[in-house]
Tab-separated table of C-alpha atoms in Angstrom:
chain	number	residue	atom	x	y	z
H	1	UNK	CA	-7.445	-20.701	2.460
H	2	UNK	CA	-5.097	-20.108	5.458
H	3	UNK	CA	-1.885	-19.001	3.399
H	4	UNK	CA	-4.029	-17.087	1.455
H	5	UNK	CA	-1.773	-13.019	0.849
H	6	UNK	CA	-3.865	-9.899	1.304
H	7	UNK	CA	-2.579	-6.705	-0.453
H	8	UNK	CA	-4.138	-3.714	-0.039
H	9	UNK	CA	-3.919	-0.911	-2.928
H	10	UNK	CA	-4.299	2.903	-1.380
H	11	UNK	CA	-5.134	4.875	-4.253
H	12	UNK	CA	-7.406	7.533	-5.844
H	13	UNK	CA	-6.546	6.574	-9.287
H	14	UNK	CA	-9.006	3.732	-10.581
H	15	UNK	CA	-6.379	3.230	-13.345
H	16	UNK	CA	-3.424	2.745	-11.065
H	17	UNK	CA	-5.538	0.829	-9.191
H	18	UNK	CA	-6.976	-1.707	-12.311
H	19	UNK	CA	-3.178	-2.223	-13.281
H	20	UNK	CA	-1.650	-3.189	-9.504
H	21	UNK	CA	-4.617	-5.437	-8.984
H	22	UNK	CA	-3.834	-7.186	-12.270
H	23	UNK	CA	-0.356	-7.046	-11.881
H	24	UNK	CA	-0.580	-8.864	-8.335
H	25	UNK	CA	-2.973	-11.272	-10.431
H	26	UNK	CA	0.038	-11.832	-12.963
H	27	UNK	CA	2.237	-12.700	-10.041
H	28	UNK	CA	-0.353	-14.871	-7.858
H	29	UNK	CA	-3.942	-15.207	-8.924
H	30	UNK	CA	-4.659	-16.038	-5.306
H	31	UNK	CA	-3.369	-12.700	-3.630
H	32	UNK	CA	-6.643	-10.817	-2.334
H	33	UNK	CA	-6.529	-7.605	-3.157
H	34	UNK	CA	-8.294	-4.335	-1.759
H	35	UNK	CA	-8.622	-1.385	-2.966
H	36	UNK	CA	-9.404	1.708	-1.453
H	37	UNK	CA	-9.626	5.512	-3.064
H	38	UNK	CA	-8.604	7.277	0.167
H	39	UNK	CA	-6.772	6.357	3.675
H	40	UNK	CA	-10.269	6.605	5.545
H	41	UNK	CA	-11.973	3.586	3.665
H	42	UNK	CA	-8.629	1.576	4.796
H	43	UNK	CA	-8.304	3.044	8.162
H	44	UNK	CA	-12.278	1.607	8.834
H	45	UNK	CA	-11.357	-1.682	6.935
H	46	UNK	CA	-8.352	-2.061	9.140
H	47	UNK	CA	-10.431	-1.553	11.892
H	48	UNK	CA	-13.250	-4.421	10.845
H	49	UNK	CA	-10.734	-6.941	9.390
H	50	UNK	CA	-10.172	-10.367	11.201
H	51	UNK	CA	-7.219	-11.271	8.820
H	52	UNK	CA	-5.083	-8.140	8.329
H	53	UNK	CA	-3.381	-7.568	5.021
H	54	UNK	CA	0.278	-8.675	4.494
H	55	UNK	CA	1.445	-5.941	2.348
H	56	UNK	CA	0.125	-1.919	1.762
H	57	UNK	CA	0.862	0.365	-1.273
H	58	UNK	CA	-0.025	3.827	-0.266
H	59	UNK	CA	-0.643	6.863	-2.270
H	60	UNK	CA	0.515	10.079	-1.092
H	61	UNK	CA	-1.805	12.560	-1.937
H	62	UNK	CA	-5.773	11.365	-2.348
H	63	UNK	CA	-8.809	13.184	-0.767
H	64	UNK	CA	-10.301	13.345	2.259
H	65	UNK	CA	-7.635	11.275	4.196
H	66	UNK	CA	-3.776	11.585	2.509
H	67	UNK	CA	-1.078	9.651	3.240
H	68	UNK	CA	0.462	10.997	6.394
H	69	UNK	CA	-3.035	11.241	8.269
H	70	UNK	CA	-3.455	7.878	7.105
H	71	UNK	CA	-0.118	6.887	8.324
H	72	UNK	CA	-0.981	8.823	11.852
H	73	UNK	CA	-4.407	7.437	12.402
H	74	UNK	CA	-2.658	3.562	12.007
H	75	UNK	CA	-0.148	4.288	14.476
H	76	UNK	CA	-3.534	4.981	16.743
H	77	UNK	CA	-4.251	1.303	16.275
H	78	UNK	CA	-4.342	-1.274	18.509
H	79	UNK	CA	-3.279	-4.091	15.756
H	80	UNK	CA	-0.024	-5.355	14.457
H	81	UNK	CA	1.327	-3.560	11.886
H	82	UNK	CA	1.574	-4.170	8.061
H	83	UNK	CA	4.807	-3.347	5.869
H	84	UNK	CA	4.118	-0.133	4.023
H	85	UNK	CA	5.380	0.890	0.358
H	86	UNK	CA	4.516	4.341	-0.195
H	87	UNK	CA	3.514	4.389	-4.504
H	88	UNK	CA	3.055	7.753	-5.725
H	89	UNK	CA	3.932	10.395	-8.634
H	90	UNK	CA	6.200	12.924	-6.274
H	91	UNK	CA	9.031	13.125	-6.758
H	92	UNK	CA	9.658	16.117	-4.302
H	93	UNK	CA	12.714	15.278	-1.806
H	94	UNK	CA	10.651	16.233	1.176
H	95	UNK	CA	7.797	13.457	0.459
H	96	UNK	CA	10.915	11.041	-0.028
H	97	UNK	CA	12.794	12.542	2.934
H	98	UNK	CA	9.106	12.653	5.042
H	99	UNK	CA	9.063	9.198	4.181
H	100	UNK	CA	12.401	8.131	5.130
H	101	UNK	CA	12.032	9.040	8.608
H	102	UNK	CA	8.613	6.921	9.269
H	103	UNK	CA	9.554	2.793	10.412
H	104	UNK	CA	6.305	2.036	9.193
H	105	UNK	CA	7.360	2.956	5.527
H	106	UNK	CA	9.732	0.365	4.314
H	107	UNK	CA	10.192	2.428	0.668
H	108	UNK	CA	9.126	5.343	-1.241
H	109	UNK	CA	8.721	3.967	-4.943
H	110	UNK	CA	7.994	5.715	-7.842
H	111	UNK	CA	4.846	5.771	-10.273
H	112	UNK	CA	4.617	3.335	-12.619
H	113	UNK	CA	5.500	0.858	-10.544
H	114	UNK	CA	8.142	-1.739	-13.111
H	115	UNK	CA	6.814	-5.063	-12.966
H	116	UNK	CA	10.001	-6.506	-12.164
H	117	UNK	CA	9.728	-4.062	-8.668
H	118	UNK	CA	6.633	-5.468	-7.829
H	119	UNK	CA	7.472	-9.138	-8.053
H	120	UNK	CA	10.681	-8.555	-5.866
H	121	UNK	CA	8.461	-6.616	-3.099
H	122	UNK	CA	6.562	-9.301	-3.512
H	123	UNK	CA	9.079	-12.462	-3.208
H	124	UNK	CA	9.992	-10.407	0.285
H	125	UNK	CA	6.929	-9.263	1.502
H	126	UNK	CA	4.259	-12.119	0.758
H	127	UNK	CA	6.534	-15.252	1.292
């Protein structure tokens, strides 16, 4: 399926990540989503991919690879690059402000992510 969207979910939480893959299911059953429960499994799935994904959601703080050294070690590669949401529970101003001044990271949203957030990300991101 050529038109077919990829999403990838970068998260540690297997709960977070049950209820974005089923909430991407609500919107479009045929959105492909991965999952991943650090920045290194994505980094070295980025790296092997043919098709890259059309859309990230990225946790900020996971284990062994967080957010910003997941955010560094893309930069490193030599493949176009994806829009970014970051999706996490801080709410401290330098995460948001840290954030802010990457181009990679389109916006800093909030944990739980509404439903009605998710479908507008994805009207813009995945048409």
């Amino acid at each position: 399926m050529p038109n077919q969207k990829k999403v990838y979910v970068i998260d540690d939480d297997p709960i977070l990540q049950k209820i974005m893959k089923k909430m991407l299911f609500n919107y479009n059953p045929e959105i492909e989503v991965a999952l991943f429960l650090h920045g290194e499994e994505a980094i070295r799935q980025l790296k092997a991919d043919t098709v890259l994904p059309d859309l990230i959601f990225l946790d900020i703080n996971m284990p062994i690879m967080d957010a910003w050294d997941f955010i560094e070690a893309y930069e490193l590669l030599n493949i176009p690059k994806v829009v970014i949401y970051i999706l996490s529970s801080s709410i401290d101003y330098r995460d948001i402000d840290r954030a802010k001044g990457i181009d990679l990271i389109k916006d800093y949203l909030v944990k739980p992510l509404r439903k009605e957030r998710l479908i507008e990300i994805c009207e813009l991101e995945l048409k």
